Structure formats: C-alpha cells, structure tokens
C-alpha cells in the first residue's frame, strides 16, 4: 500500500501517514532560550503550527501530511499548565514526571517505546516526526530509516551533526521559531528594505507578468532576468498565480533569513490551491514555477531542503554551512563549517559581528528580531558582508551556553560564549580536537578578541 492518493495521477500530491512525537520539555526550554515569544506560541497554540506542517514540498514534489499519531511527552510537575492546549489540538499527552534526584523525566524512554511500537503497528506510517534536539534519539531515527520510513527532525536548540545527518528533513530552531509564530503578526515586515521594488506585492496591483529585475551579481544565486519567451505564460499570467507570486514575495521579503523551499511552496499553495492540480501552472513542479513566476528571487537546492531568499538582503553565504566568498579558510575551519553549520565568516568579520552584537545589547534591550536587524545593519555599514541568518545563528549559540545579553556584556564575553558553543558543537559531532585545534577555533570564531584573555 502506498501513501499516494492515486499514483497514476501526477497532479495529486502525496499524502503521508505521519506519526509525531513531541519531547515537550526539550523543545520548550530550547525555544525559551532563543525566543520567549516563540516558546509561548509553541506551548499555547499547537494547533497553529501543526496546521503549518500539514503540507510541504521536497525533492519528490508536493505532499500533505495526515497526523495519525500525535503524542506529546511532558513533565507535569513543571509544565502541566500546557497540557490542555495539546489535548485540545488532538494530542495524546503522556505525563512524564521526574524519576531521579537530578530531575530528569521519563520522556525519552516513553517516546522511544511508543515510536518502536508504531514501527511494528498494523498501520504503516510513512513518516516519523521527532520533535526534539536530543541526540539520544539517533538510534531511534536510524531504526526508522532502516525500516524505510521517512524521518523529519524538529529541533529547538543546536543538535549533533550525526543526529541531523540520519534524518530526511531537519527543521532548525530558527525555522521552528518562525513556524510557530507564522501569521501571528507583521512585525517582521518592517524589515523589508525601502523602495518600490521591495514593498510587498500584496499592497498594490500586480502586473500581468513580472518585470525584469536588475541583473544579479555573479555568485549571488539569483535567477534574475525577465521571463523567457519559452517559459509557460500560465506560470505568471493567471489571477491565481499572480496571487501566489504576491504571497511568495511577501513571505520571502519579510523573512530574516533564507526560507526553506517547502515553506515558500506552502505559501504559494495557500494563495492558489489549484497549483498542484495544474502541475504548477503547467511548469511541471514548484521550482520551475518559481523560476518563471518569481525570477527575481535567489534559490538553491542545496543544502537540503533547499532555500529561497531575497538577493537584496541575502546571498549564498547566508545558507546553512555556507562559507563566505573569498574567505581563505584552513582545513580545520572548512571541517567545522561542514559538520556543525557554523557560519564560514572570516576572522575579521567575526570580530565585527561580535563587537556589533555587544555594542547593540549595551545600547538597546535585547529583543531577538530587532537586535538581529540592527546588528546586521551595523556589520554591513562596517563593510562586513554578514546576513541576519548568520547573526541569528550567533545569537542562538551564545544564548544556548547561558550568556545573558544585557547592558553589562562585552565583546570579549560574546566571543568567549560563541567560541565555547562552536567547540561544543565540534565535540558533539565527534571531531577529535587537539589543544592546538581549540586554540585555532577560538582565535577564528572569536575574531581575535580572546587573545587578551590568553595574555
């Protein structure tokens, strides 16, 4: 039995029978470090983000999910107030009280036992969604893959590279923060660069075909240029596709980093539900449609799951694991970037970024979105090509190791916390680091700011 509604009809998206298992404590605590508002949205309105996950796009095309199993594991002595929210959203809530003096709950073992039972159930689940950053679940994910099941991991804090590598899809902490707050406000839209070309297309009439944007800079990844004559007119000419174009532009231009292709495809489908049934307006798939209907956006199929971005604010250096163009990196630095997704900035650009972050939180109260925007602007004003996705990664890292971003923090404090985070990620990825390697990493990601500590 297959999960496709009708394999003989290519216009019908696949429908995945999905089992979801949520390690609530792990995700809520991780999100709270990153973005308290996102943590509250995750805990109080699970129905919202569950709906956001019901459809998507991958390398095999469009799909929808039917969540046959929804299980949430939480410690009732700490988080019982959130139980009704998940019950109302159709989750089976499993209370996992603390069983040790150290306060560790039984969530992990309960989640694994239920997932293994689901693997052997009469119903064949096409996909297992594990909502946790705990690398202890790596053997479970490997077992699911060995049983030929698709695996999606949703994390709320840095996850070990080995854990991410065994999954088919990974939704990172920043992606999750955006997912749980999607549609709940328009604050992000204030970051859209000024000018008529950058205004969300939904605020005014849309032309019958996209106008030719400025030629993209070499290496930017943007597919600039007017619609070619051989591109299907249906991709940009119908009212539905114009609405989808507007939705895509608004989604991408209001984001603070490159957006996963699945999220962009979902925005297009919400605006024009006929796109899948018409084989994306006759183009054959989402990416060809995107090239025809919204050619001014940048797109890359790698790293997985693929990303779309506004070339006026981002470039390929903002993609996870991407190294900044022109950076003369060492073999150690390239390995760190490859296995931990650490931004591949140069030492000098790290110094600018870390100093700008410390300066900003001393001058303004920390608020993740506004802080990241100001720090990005400060870096670019100083001549450092740093995007907001890179700033968000550094912010997430220093918060994860416990640094308080307040008016007492110094650039050295930020550098030390960020270096500790990167070294921790390397060790979590089982990199064998010598003392000299750690010194080299500290000097690189610390922007040289830690030299004074050694002196």
CSV table of C-alpha atoms in Angstrom, one decimal:
chain,number,residue,atom,x,y,z
A,1,UNK,CA,0.0,0.0,0.0
A,2,UNK,CA,1.3,3.4,-0.9
A,3,UNK,CA,0.7,6.8,0.7
A,4,UNK,CA,-0.1,8.5,-2.6
A,5,UNK,CA,-3.8,9.2,-3.1
A,6,UNK,CA,-3.5,7.9,-6.7
A,7,UNK,CA,-0.1,7.1,-8.1
A,8,UNK,CA,-1.4,7.2,-11.6
A,9,UNK,CA,-2.3,10.9,-11.2
A,10,UNK,CA,0.8,13.0,-11.1
A,11,UNK,CA,-1.3,16.1,-10.3
A,12,UNK,CA,-2.3,14.7,-6.9
A,13,UNK,CA,0.2,15.4,-4.2
A,14,UNK,CA,1.4,12.5,-2.0
A,15,UNK,CA,-0.3,12.0,1.3
A,16,UNK,CA,2.0,10.8,4.1
A,17,UNK,CA,0.7,8.9,7.1
A,18,UNK,CA,2.6,10.6,9.8
A,19,UNK,CA,3.4,9.8,13.5
A,20,UNK,CA,4.6,12.8,15.5
A,21,UNK,CA,6.3,12.5,18.9
A,22,UNK,CA,7.0,15.7,20.8
A,23,UNK,CA,9.6,15.9,23.6
A,24,UNK,CA,7.9,19.0,25.1
A,25,UNK,CA,10.4,19.8,27.8
A,26,UNK,CA,13.4,19.7,25.4
A,27,UNK,CA,11.7,21.9,22.8
A,28,UNK,CA,10.1,24.5,25.1
A,29,UNK,CA,13.3,25.1,27.1
A,30,UNK,CA,15.3,25.4,23.9
A,31,UNK,CA,12.9,27.8,22.3
A,32,UNK,CA,12.7,29.9,25.5
A,33,UNK,CA,16.4,30.5,25.3
A,34,UNK,CA,16.1,31.5,21.7
A,35,UNK,CA,12.8,33.4,21.6
A,36,UNK,CA,10.5,33.5,24.6
A,37,UNK,CA,7.5,34.6,22.4
A,38,UNK,CA,8.1,31.6,20.1
A,39,UNK,CA,8.2,29.3,23.1
A,40,UNK,CA,4.9,30.6,24.3
A,41,UNK,CA,3.4,30.2,20.9
A,42,UNK,CA,4.7,26.7,20.6
A,43,UNK,CA,3.2,25.7,24.0
A,44,UNK,CA,-0.1,27.6,23.9
A,45,UNK,CA,-1.2,27.1,20.2
A,46,UNK,CA,0.0,23.7,19.0
A,47,UNK,CA,-2.9,23.5,16.6
A,48,UNK,CA,-1.5,26.5,14.7
A,49,UNK,CA,2.0,25.1,14.0
A,50,UNK,CA,0.6,21.6,13.4
A,51,UNK,CA,-1.5,23.1,10.6
A,52,UNK,CA,1.6,24.8,9.2
A,53,UNK,CA,3.2,21.4,8.9
A,54,UNK,CA,0.3,19.7,7.1
A,55,UNK,CA,1.7,20.4,3.6
A,56,UNK,CA,5.1,20.9,2.0
A,57,UNK,CA,7.4,20.2,-0.8
A,58,UNK,CA,10.5,18.0,-1.1
A,59,UNK,CA,12.8,16.6,-3.9
A,60,UNK,CA,10.0,14.3,-4.9
A,61,UNK,CA,7.4,17.0,-5.2
A,62,UNK,CA,4.4,18.2,-3.2
A,63,UNK,CA,3.0,16.3,-0.2
A,64,UNK,CA,0.4,16.6,2.5
A,65,UNK,CA,0.6,15.0,6.0
A,66,UNK,CA,-2.1,13.2,7.9
A,67,UNK,CA,-1.1,13.1,11.5
A,68,UNK,CA,-2.4,9.7,12.6
A,69,UNK,CA,-0.4,9.7,15.8
A,70,UNK,CA,0.1,12.9,17.9
A,71,UNK,CA,1.9,12.3,21.1
A,72,UNK,CA,3.3,14.8,23.5
A,73,UNK,CA,5.6,13.9,26.5
A,74,UNK,CA,5.9,16.5,29.3
A,75,UNK,CA,6.8,16.8,32.9
A,76,UNK,CA,3.5,17.5,34.7
A,77,UNK,CA,5.2,19.0,37.8
A,78,UNK,CA,6.6,21.8,35.7
A,79,UNK,CA,4.5,22.2,32.6
A,80,UNK,CA,1.1,20.9,33.5
A,81,UNK,CA,-0.5,24.2,32.6
A,82,UNK,CA,0.2,23.5,28.9
A,83,UNK,CA,-1.4,20.0,28.9
A,84,UNK,CA,-4.9,21.3,27.9
A,85,UNK,CA,-3.5,23.1,24.9
A,86,UNK,CA,-2.1,19.9,23.4
A,87,UNK,CA,-5.2,17.9,24.4
A,88,UNK,CA,-7.4,20.4,22.5
A,89,UNK,CA,-5.1,20.1,19.4
A,90,UNK,CA,-5.7,16.3,19.3
A,91,UNK,CA,-2.5,15.2,21.0
A,92,UNK,CA,-2.3,12.3,23.4
A,93,UNK,CA,-0.4,13.8,26.3
A,94,UNK,CA,1.8,11.4,28.3
A,95,UNK,CA,2.8,12.7,31.7
A,96,UNK,CA,6.5,12.0,32.3
A,97,UNK,CA,7.3,13.0,35.9
A,98,UNK,CA,10.8,13.3,37.2
A,99,UNK,CA,12.1,9.9,38.5
A,100,UNK,CA,15.6,10.9,39.6
A,101,UNK,CA,17.1,13.3,42.1
A,102,UNK,CA,18.7,15.2,39.2
A,103,UNK,CA,15.2,16.0,37.9
A,104,UNK,CA,15.4,14.0,34.6
A,105,UNK,CA,12.0,12.9,33.4
A,106,UNK,CA,11.0,9.7,31.7
A,107,UNK,CA,10.1,11.4,28.4
A,108,UNK,CA,12.9,9.9,26.4
A,109,UNK,CA,12.2,6.3,27.2
A,110,UNK,CA,8.4,6.7,26.8
A,111,UNK,CA,8.8,8.4,23.4
A,112,UNK,CA,11.2,5.7,22.2
A,113,UNK,CA,8.9,2.8,23.3
A,114,UNK,CA,5.9,4.4,21.6
A,115,UNK,CA,7.8,5.1,18.4
A,116,UNK,CA,9.1,1.5,18.2
A,117,UNK,CA,5.5,0.2,18.8
A,118,UNK,CA,4.4,2.5,15.9
A,119,UNK,CA,7.0,0.9,13.7
A,120,UNK,CA,5.5,-2.5,14.3
A,121,UNK,CA,1.9,-1.4,14.1
A,122,UNK,CA,-0.6,-2.7,11.6
A,123,UNK,CA,-0.9,0.7,10.2
A,124,UNK,CA,2.2,1.6,8.1
A,125,UNK,CA,3.3,5.1,9.0
A,126,UNK,CA,5.2,6.7,6.1
A,127,UNK,CA,6.9,9.3,8.2
A,128,UNK,CA,8.1,9.7,11.8
A,129,UNK,CA,8.4,13.3,13.1
A,130,UNK,CA,10.6,13.6,16.1
A,131,UNK,CA,10.3,17.0,17.8
A,132,UNK,CA,13.4,17.2,19.9
A,133,UNK,CA,17.1,18.2,19.7
A,134,UNK,CA,18.2,15.3,21.9
A,135,UNK,CA,20.9,13.3,20.1
A,136,UNK,CA,19.9,10.3,22.3
A,137,UNK,CA,17.2,9.7,19.7
A,138,UNK,CA,19.8,8.9,17.0
A,139,UNK,CA,19.4,5.1,17.3
A,140,UNK,CA,15.6,5.5,17.0
A,141,UNK,CA,16.0,7.6,13.8
A,142,UNK,CA,18.4,5.0,12.4
A,143,UNK,CA,15.9,2.2,13.1
A,144,UNK,CA,13.1,4.2,11.4
A,145,UNK,CA,15.2,4.7,8.3
A,146,UNK,CA,16.2,1.0,8.3
A,147,UNK,CA,12.5,0.3,8.1
A,148,UNK,CA,12.2,2.5,5.0
A,149,UNK,CA,10.3,5.3,6.8
A,150,UNK,CA,10.8,9.0,6.2
A,151,UNK,CA,12.1,10.9,9.2
A,152,UNK,CA,11.7,14.6,10.0
A,153,UNK,CA,13.5,16.1,13.0
A,154,UNK,CA,12.4,19.4,14.5
A,155,UNK,CA,14.9,21.0,16.9
A,156,UNK,CA,14.7,23.9,19.2
A,157,UNK,CA,18.4,24.1,20.1
A,158,UNK,CA,21.7,23.0,18.5
A,159,UNK,CA,21.6,19.3,17.5
A,160,UNK,CA,24.5,17.0,17.0
A,161,UNK,CA,25.5,16.6,13.3
A,162,UNK,CA,25.2,12.8,13.5
A,163,UNK,CA,21.6,13.2,14.6
A,164,UNK,CA,20.8,15.7,11.8
A,165,UNK,CA,22.6,13.5,9.2
A,166,UNK,CA,20.3,10.5,9.7
A,167,UNK,CA,17.1,12.5,9.1
A,168,UNK,CA,15.5,13.1,5.7
A,169,UNK,CA,14.5,16.6,6.8
A,170,UNK,CA,15.6,18.9,9.6
A,171,UNK,CA,13.7,21.9,10.8
A,172,UNK,CA,16.1,24.0,12.8
A,173,UNK,CA,15.5,26.1,15.8
A,174,UNK,CA,15.2,29.4,13.9
A,175,UNK,CA,12.9,27.7,11.4
A,176,UNK,CA,10.7,26.4,14.2
A,177,UNK,CA,10.6,29.8,15.9
A,178,UNK,CA,9.3,31.3,12.6
A,179,UNK,CA,6.9,28.4,12.0
A,180,UNK,CA,5.2,28.7,15.4
A,181,UNK,CA,4.8,32.4,15.1
A,182,UNK,CA,3.9,32.5,11.3
A,183,UNK,CA,0.8,34.6,10.6
A,184,UNK,CA,0.6,35.9,14.2
A,185,UNK,CA,2.0,39.4,13.4
A,186,UNK,CA,3.5,41.6,10.8
A,187,UNK,CA,6.5,42.9,12.8
A,188,UNK,CA,9.0,41.1,10.5
A,189,UNK,CA,7.6,43.0,7.5
A,190,UNK,CA,9.1,46.2,8.9
A,191,UNK,CA,12.5,44.9,7.9
A,192,UNK,CA,11.7,44.9,4.2
A,193,UNK,CA,14.2,47.3,2.5
A,194,UNK,CA,12.7,50.6,1.4
A,195,UNK,CA,11.9,51.3,-2.2
A,196,UNK,CA,9.1,50.3,-4.7
A,197,UNK,CA,10.8,47.0,-5.7
A,198,UNK,CA,11.0,45.9,-2.0
A,199,UNK,CA,7.4,46.6,-1.0
A,200,UNK,CA,5.2,43.5,-0.5
A,201,UNK,CA,3.4,43.0,-3.8
A,202,UNK,CA,0.1,42.4,-1.8
A,203,UNK,CA,-0.1,46.1,-1.1
A,204,UNK,CA,-0.8,47.1,-4.7
A,205,UNK,CA,-1.8,45.8,-8.1
A,206,UNK,CA,0.4,43.2,-9.6
A,207,UNK,CA,1.5,43.5,-13.3
A,208,UNK,CA,0.4,40.8,-15.7
A,209,UNK,CA,4.0,39.5,-15.8
A,210,UNK,CA,7.0,40.1,-13.6
A,211,UNK,CA,9.1,43.0,-14.6
A,212,UNK,CA,12.8,42.4,-15.3
A,213,UNK,CA,14.9,42.9,-12.2
A,214,UNK,CA,18.4,44.2,-12.1
A,215,UNK,CA,20.9,41.6,-13.2
A,216,UNK,CA,22.1,39.5,-10.3
A,217,UNK,CA,25.7,39.7,-9.2
A,218,UNK,CA,27.8,36.8,-10.1
A,219,UNK,CA,27.7,34.1,-7.5
A,220,UNK,CA,24.6,35.5,-5.8
A,221,UNK,CA,22.4,32.5,-6.7
A,222,UNK,CA,19.7,34.8,-8.0
A,223,UNK,CA,18.0,33.9,-11.2
A,224,UNK,CA,17.5,37.4,-12.3
A,225,UNK,CA,16.0,38.5,-15.7
A,226,UNK,CA,12.7,38.8,-17.3
A,227,UNK,CA,10.5,35.8,-18.1
A,228,UNK,CA,11.9,34.0,-21.1
A,229,UNK,CA,9.7,33.5,-24.2
A,230,UNK,CA,9.9,29.7,-23.8
A,231,UNK,CA,8.5,29.8,-20.2
A,232,UNK,CA,4.8,28.9,-19.9
A,233,UNK,CA,2.7,32.1,-19.8
A,234,UNK,CA,0.4,30.3,-17.3
A,235,UNK,CA,3.1,30.5,-14.7
A,236,UNK,CA,2.7,34.2,-14.4
A,237,UNK,CA,-0.5,35.2,-16.2
A,238,UNK,CA,-3.4,33.7,-14.3
A,239,UNK,CA,-5.1,35.5,-11.4
A,240,UNK,CA,-4.3,32.6,-9.1
A,241,UNK,CA,-0.7,32.5,-10.0
A,242,UNK,CA,-0.4,36.3,-9.5
A,243,UNK,CA,-1.8,35.9,-6.0
A,244,UNK,CA,0.7,33.1,-5.4
A,245,UNK,CA,3.5,35.3,-6.7
A,246,UNK,CA,2.4,38.1,-4.3
A,247,UNK,CA,2.3,35.6,-1.4
A,248,UNK,CA,5.8,34.3,-2.2
A,249,UNK,CA,7.3,37.7,-2.4
A,250,UNK,CA,5.8,38.8,0.9
A,251,UNK,CA,6.9,35.5,2.6
A,252,UNK,CA,10.5,35.8,1.4
A,253,UNK,CA,11.0,39.5,1.7
A,254,UNK,CA,9.6,39.6,5.2
A,255,UNK,CA,11.8,36.8,6.4
A,256,UNK,CA,15.0,37.5,8.4
A,257,UNK,CA,16.9,34.7,6.6
A,258,UNK,CA,16.7,32.5,3.5
A,259,UNK,CA,13.4,30.5,3.7
A,260,UNK,CA,13.2,26.7,3.2
A,261,UNK,CA,11.7,25.9,-0.2
A,262,UNK,CA,8.9,23.9,1.5
A,263,UNK,CA,7.7,26.9,3.4
A,264,UNK,CA,7.7,29.0,0.2
A,265,UNK,CA,5.8,26.4,-1.7
A,266,UNK,CA,3.2,26.2,1.1
A,267,UNK,CA,2.7,30.0,0.9
A,268,UNK,CA,2.1,29.7,-2.9
A,269,UNK,CA,-0.4,26.9,-2.5
A,270,UNK,CA,-2.3,28.7,0.2
A,271,UNK,CA,-2.7,31.7,-2.2
A,272,UNK,CA,-3.6,29.5,-5.2
A,273,UNK,CA,-4.8,26.0,-4.1
A,274,UNK,CA,-5.1,24.9,-7.8
A,275,UNK,CA,-1.3,25.0,-8.4
A,276,UNK,CA,-0.6,21.3,-7.6
A,277,UNK,CA,-3.6,20.0,-9.6
A,278,UNK,CA,-2.4,22.1,-12.6
A,279,UNK,CA,1.1,20.8,-12.3
A,280,UNK,CA,2.2,24.3,-11.1
A,281,UNK,CA,0.5,26.2,-13.8
A,282,UNK,CA,1.9,23.9,-16.5
A,283,UNK,CA,5.6,24.2,-15.5
A,284,UNK,CA,5.8,20.7,-14.0
A,285,UNK,CA,6.9,21.5,-10.5
A,286,UNK,CA,7.4,24.1,-7.8
A,287,UNK,CA,11.0,25.1,-8.7
A,288,UNK,CA,10.2,25.6,-12.4
A,289,UNK,CA,7.2,27.6,-11.4
A,290,UNK,CA,9.3,29.7,-9.1
A,291,UNK,CA,11.8,30.4,-11.9
A,292,UNK,CA,9.0,31.5,-14.2
A,293,UNK,CA,6.8,33.4,-11.8
A,294,UNK,CA,9.3,35.0,-9.4
A,295,UNK,CA,12.6,35.1,-11.2
A,296,UNK,CA,14.0,38.0,-9.0
A,297,UNK,CA,14.4,35.7,-6.0
A,298,UNK,CA,17.5,33.6,-5.3
A,299,UNK,CA,17.2,29.8,-5.0
A,300,UNK,CA,19.4,26.9,-4.2
A,301,UNK,CA,18.5,23.2,-3.9
A,302,UNK,CA,21.5,22.6,-1.6
A,303,UNK,CA,22.0,22.3,1.3
A,304,UNK,CA,18.8,20.3,1.9
A,305,UNK,CA,15.9,21.1,2.0
A,306,UNK,CA,16.8,24.0,-0.4
A,307,UNK,CA,16.3,27.7,0.3
A,308,UNK,CA,14.8,30.8,-1.3
A,309,UNK,CA,16.0,34.3,-0.5
A,310,UNK,CA,15.8,38.0,-1.4
A,311,UNK,CA,19.1,38.8,-3.1
A,312,UNK,CA,18.9,42.4,-2.0
A,313,UNK,CA,19.5,41.3,1.6
A,314,UNK,CA,21.0,37.8,1.5
A,315,UNK,CA,23.4,35.7,-0.5
A,316,UNK,CA,24.6,32.1,-0.6
A,317,UNK,CA,26.9,32.9,2.3
A,318,UNK,CA,23.7,33.1,4.5
A,319,UNK,CA,22.8,29.5,3.7
A,320,UNK,CA,23.4,26.9,6.5
A,321,UNK,CA,27.0,25.7,6.3
A,322,UNK,CA,28.0,28.1,3.5
A,323,UNK,CA,31.4,29.7,3.7
A,324,UNK,CA,31.7,33.4,2.9
A,325,UNK,CA,33.0,34.1,-0.6
A,326,UNK,CA,36.7,35.0,-0.7
A,327,UNK,CA,37.4,33.5,2.8
A,328,UNK,CA,40.8,31.8,2.8
A,329,UNK,CA,39.9,29.2,5.3
A,330,UNK,CA,42.0,26.4,6.7
A,331,UNK,CA,41.2,22.7,6.5
A,332,UNK,CA,40.1,22.8,10.2
A,333,UNK,CA,37.8,25.7,9.5
A,334,UNK,CA,36.2,24.0,6.5
A,335,UNK,CA,35.6,20.9,8.6
A,336,UNK,CA,34.0,22.9,11.4
A,337,UNK,CA,31.7,24.6,8.9
A,338,UNK,CA,30.8,21.4,7.2
A,339,UNK,CA,29.9,19.3,10.3
A,340,UNK,CA,28.4,22.0,12.6
A,341,UNK,CA,26.8,24.6,10.2
A,342,UNK,CA,29.0,27.3,11.9
A,343,UNK,CA,28.9,30.4,9.6
A,344,UNK,CA,32.0,30.5,7.5
A,345,UNK,CA,32.9,34.1,8.2
A,346,UNK,CA,36.5,35.3,8.2
A,347,UNK,CA,38.2,36.1,11.5
A,348,UNK,CA,37.9,39.9,10.8
A,349,UNK,CA,34.2,39.6,10.0
A,350,UNK,CA,33.6,37.6,13.2
A,351,UNK,CA,35.3,40.4,15.1
A,352,UNK,CA,33.0,43.0,13.5
A,353,UNK,CA,29.9,40.8,14.3
A,354,UNK,CA,30.7,40.0,17.9
A,355,UNK,CA,31.6,43.6,18.6
A,356,UNK,CA,28.5,44.9,17.0
A,357,UNK,CA,26.3,42.5,19.0
A,358,UNK,CA,27.9,43.5,22.3
A,359,UNK,CA,27.6,47.2,21.4
A,360,UNK,CA,23.9,46.8,20.5
A,361,UNK,CA,22.8,45.0,23.6
A,362,UNK,CA,24.5,47.6,25.7
A,363,UNK,CA,22.6,50.4,23.9
A,364,UNK,CA,19.2,48.6,23.5
A,365,UNK,CA,17.3,46.0,25.4
A,366,UNK,CA,17.7,42.6,23.8
A,367,UNK,CA,14.9,41.6,21.5
A,368,UNK,CA,15.8,38.9,19.1
A,369,UNK,CA,14.3,40.2,15.8
A,370,UNK,CA,15.2,43.9,16.3
A,371,UNK,CA,18.6,43.1,17.7
A,372,UNK,CA,19.5,40.9,14.8
A,373,UNK,CA,18.3,43.5,12.3
A,374,UNK,CA,20.4,46.3,13.9
A,375,UNK,CA,23.5,44.1,14.2
A,376,UNK,CA,23.2,43.1,10.6
A,377,UNK,CA,23.0,46.8,9.6
A,378,UNK,CA,26.0,47.7,11.7
A,379,UNK,CA,28.1,44.9,10.2
A,380,UNK,CA,27.2,46.0,6.7
A,381,UNK,CA,27.9,49.6,7.5
A,382,UNK,CA,31.4,48.5,8.7
A,383,UNK,CA,31.9,46.7,5.4
A,384,UNK,CA,31.4,43.1,6.6
A,385,UNK,CA,29.1,41.0,4.5
A,386,UNK,CA,27.1,39.5,7.3
A,387,UNK,CA,23.4,38.5,6.9
A,388,UNK,CA,20.8,38.2,9.5
A,389,UNK,CA,20.7,34.4,9.4
A,390,UNK,CA,24.4,34.5,10.4
A,391,UNK,CA,23.6,37.0,13.2
A,392,UNK,CA,20.7,34.8,14.4
A,393,UNK,CA,23.0,31.7,14.5
A,394,UNK,CA,25.5,33.5,16.7
A,395,UNK,CA,22.7,34.9,19.0
A,396,UNK,CA,21.3,31.4,19.3
A,397,UNK,CA,24.7,29.9,20.2
A,398,UNK,CA,25.6,32.4,22.9
A,399,UNK,CA,22.2,32.1,24.5
A,400,UNK,CA,22.5,28.3,24.5
A,401,UNK,CA,25.6,28.4,26.5
A,402,UNK,CA,24.0,30.7,29.0
A,403,UNK,CA,25.2,34.2,28.2
A,404,UNK,CA,22.9,37.0,29.3
A,405,UNK,CA,22.6,39.6,26.6
A,406,UNK,CA,22.2,42.7,28.7
A,407,UNK,CA,23.9,46.1,29.1
A,408,UNK,CA,26.8,44.6,31.1
A,409,UNK,CA,28.1,42.3,28.3
A,410,UNK,CA,31.3,43.0,26.5
A,411,UNK,CA,32.6,41.9,23.1
A,412,UNK,CA,35.0,39.5,24.8
A,413,UNK,CA,32.1,37.9,26.7
A,414,UNK,CA,30.2,37.3,23.5
A,415,UNK,CA,33.4,36.0,21.8
A,416,UNK,CA,34.1,33.6,24.6
A,417,UNK,CA,30.5,32.3,24.7
A,418,UNK,CA,30.4,31.9,20.9
A,419,UNK,CA,33.7,30.1,20.9
A,420,UNK,CA,32.6,27.7,23.7
A,421,UNK,CA,29.4,27.0,21.6
A,422,UNK,CA,31.4,26.2,18.5
A,423,UNK,CA,33.9,23.9,20.3
A,424,UNK,CA,30.9,22.2,22.0
A,425,UNK,CA,29.3,21.6,18.6
A,426,UNK,CA,32.5,20.1,17.3
A,427,UNK,CA,32.8,17.7,20.2
A,428,UNK,CA,29.2,16.8,19.8
A,429,UNK,CA,29.9,15.9,16.2
A,430,UNK,CA,32.7,13.7,17.4
A,431,UNK,CA,35.5,15.8,16.0
A,432,UNK,CA,38.8,14.9,17.6
A,433,UNK,CA,40.3,18.3,18.6
A,434,UNK,CA,43.8,18.8,19.9
A,435,UNK,CA,44.6,21.7,22.2
A,436,UNK,CA,46.0,23.5,19.2
A,437,UNK,CA,42.8,22.9,17.3
A,438,UNK,CA,40.7,24.5,20.1
A,439,UNK,CA,43.1,27.5,20.2
A,440,UNK,CA,42.8,27.9,16.5
A,441,UNK,CA,39.0,27.7,16.6
A,442,UNK,CA,38.8,30.2,19.5
A,443,UNK,CA,41.0,32.6,17.6
A,444,UNK,CA,38.9,32.3,14.4
A,445,UNK,CA,35.3,32.4,15.6
A,446,UNK,CA,36.3,34.7,18.5
A,447,UNK,CA,37.5,37.3,16.0
A,448,UNK,CA,40.9,37.5,17.8
A,449,UNK,CA,39.1,39.1,20.8
A,450,UNK,CA,40.2,36.3,23.1
A,451,UNK,CA,43.9,37.0,22.6
A,452,UNK,CA,43.8,39.4,25.5
A,453,UNK,CA,42.5,36.6,27.8
A,454,UNK,CA,45.4,34.4,26.9
A,455,UNK,CA,47.8,37.3,27.6
